[in-house]
Amino acid sequence: MADVGILVEATKTIFAWPNVLLILLGVLIGIIGGALPGVGGALTVAIAMPFTLGMGSTSAIIFLMAIYNGVMYGGSISSILFNVPGDSSAAATAIEGYPMTKQGRAIDALTISALSSGLGDLFGAIVIILLMPVMVSLVLMFGTPEYFLIAVFGLSLIIVVSDGSFLKDVMAGGFGALIATIGVAPMSVSERYTFGMLGLYDGVNFVAALIGIFAISEMLRLSLRDGSISRDGDVSLSGSVKSGISDVLSKPLTLIKSSSIGLLVGAIPGSGGSVSTFIAYGEAKRSSADPDSFGTGVEDGVIATESANNATVSGALIPTLTFGIPGSTTTAVLIGALMLHGLRPGPALFDEQIGLTYSIFATLVVCSVVIIVFGLLVVRWAGYITTVNTDLIIPVIVCLSVLGAYSLHSNYIDVFVVLVMGIVGYLMDGYGYSLVAFLLGLILGPIAEENLYRSLQLSGGSFDIFLATPLRIVLVAMILFVVVGPYVRPLFDQLHRRATNQ
């Protein structure tokens, strides 16, 4: 069971002033950012991050977590109303949500989305809080060699997240790791790729790189879109909040099952809401008494996708907080936020900083209530968010990005990094290079390098240290399984078919 004393203190922290206001403001900002296609979670959090520098670390993380939660719900608004997903994780919601709008049941769909998102969020947060002692015990088993192996395992997941050219994804991951080597080498005085520029001695600022990759590159893509997001200024909303609430409460099995899927899939690094929502949708259709009706505006489809979507938040935070492996692109940005405030994922968050970790998940519980209340109160006006013209969105976000980058260290090098990485991100996406793989390399490359150096110092240069305990052997086996599995499985399938034919 969770440590009740720490949980009570965490609850007091999030309800203390100004944290409770930051939660309300964060959810509202997240909903707006999520409802605007081309913005989304990672970009919204990345832009907000530099402006948290004046806050305490706990208040800053609470604020950014609230934004993250709001984004996960907000993406469904444009998805339901205009068949234009605000975020990749909201794409599955459009399958049933948009047909409901065309049937004159937009308010029903938006109500189902808000209530399902809030309840999915609540389910995920409560489960993680109950499992916290197990997570604490697990994380404290890890030392320097284990963290090197975990970092290598995270890098090997590039194979898993690859959805295009495997070679391109490996190159993207390698490029991310290469960018991370700029600056003074860890635990030495060797300069690498600084070109004599003092501003690069500390390396490429991780937060500035994230802002460029997400904000500037997305705005370059959005600049190709004319007019407003909805492509039509007329927003007609009809339906009933009461019937939407009734639809959700009458499907508890779908709600719990889909939230569980979101939680479990979210815990797999690199998967995120875009994967969990389609899996939850597929399961809802499979288990339905009338699967042929799916695609015509079935309530179960919206319940499944939206509850899974927000439960994914809690799941994605598991690898993020425990090992520093991003569960999604947005949690990759949150790792940057932790580092910006002097925090590092790993044992410290489950030992001397356990109060902050409890505060994070307690924030999710409060956010679930706020999402439900906001969603139900503003459901009749939600559609107007998506009528904002892109000509207004682009300059505002570019200015915020540049100001945010400069505010990091009052350093023009960071502004240069934002602009260059924005162009790099735009070109990478345009030519099919995975940004997820790039982020894995950028985040995990330095972790692997530093822990390899320390491990070899501890062992006197012997690599036997990585096989010295059962846990390390298991981690090595996991790495080999991920790397070799895709090549071995076709061979086993071929042997199985031959045996079956004989």
Coordinates of C-alpha atoms in Angstrom, one line a residue, residues 19 22 45-65 67 205-207 333-345 348-349 353 356 360 404 407-409:
N19 CA -0.4 25.1 -6.8
L22 CA -1.5 26.3 -11.5
V45 CA 4.6 21.6 -22.6
A46 CA 7.9 22.6 -24.3
I47 CA 6.8 26.2 -24.8
A48 CA 5.5 26.5 -21.2
M49 CA 8.7 24.9 -19.7
P50 CA 11.0 28.0 -19.7
F51 CA 8.3 30.1 -18.1
T52 CA 8.4 27.9 -15.0
L53 CA 12.0 28.9 -14.1
G54 CA 10.7 31.4 -11.5
M55 CA 8.6 28.6 -9.8
G56 CA 9.7 26.1 -7.2
S57 CA 10.5 22.7 -8.7
T58 CA 7.3 21.1 -7.2
S59 CA 5.0 23.9 -8.5
A60 CA 6.6 23.8 -11.9
I61 CA 6.2 20.0 -12.3
I62 CA 2.6 20.2 -11.1
F63 CA 1.8 23.0 -13.6
L64 CA 3.4 21.0 -16.5
M65 CA 1.6 17.8 -15.5
I67 CA -0.9 20.9 -19.1
N205 CA 20.7 22.8 -24.1
F206 CA 18.2 20.0 -24.0
V207 CA 15.2 22.2 -23.4
V333 CA 9.8 17.0 -22.7
L334 CA 8.9 16.4 -19.1
I335 CA 12.3 14.8 -18.5
G336 CA 13.8 18.1 -19.8
A337 CA 11.6 19.9 -17.3
L338 CA 12.9 17.7 -14.4
M339 CA 16.5 18.4 -15.4
L340 CA 15.7 22.1 -15.8
H341 CA 14.7 22.2 -12.2
G342 CA 17.7 20.2 -10.9
L343 CA 15.8 16.9 -10.7
R344 CA 16.9 13.6 -12.4
P345 CA 14.7 10.6 -13.0
A348 CA 16.3 10.1 -6.1
L349 CA 12.7 10.5 -7.1
Q353 CA 12.3 13.2 -3.3
L356 CA 7.5 15.1 -5.3
I360 CA 2.9 14.2 -9.4
G404 CA 11.4 30.9 -23.7
S407 CA 15.0 33.0 -20.8
L408 CA 16.8 29.7 -20.0
H409 CA 20.2 31.2 -19.6

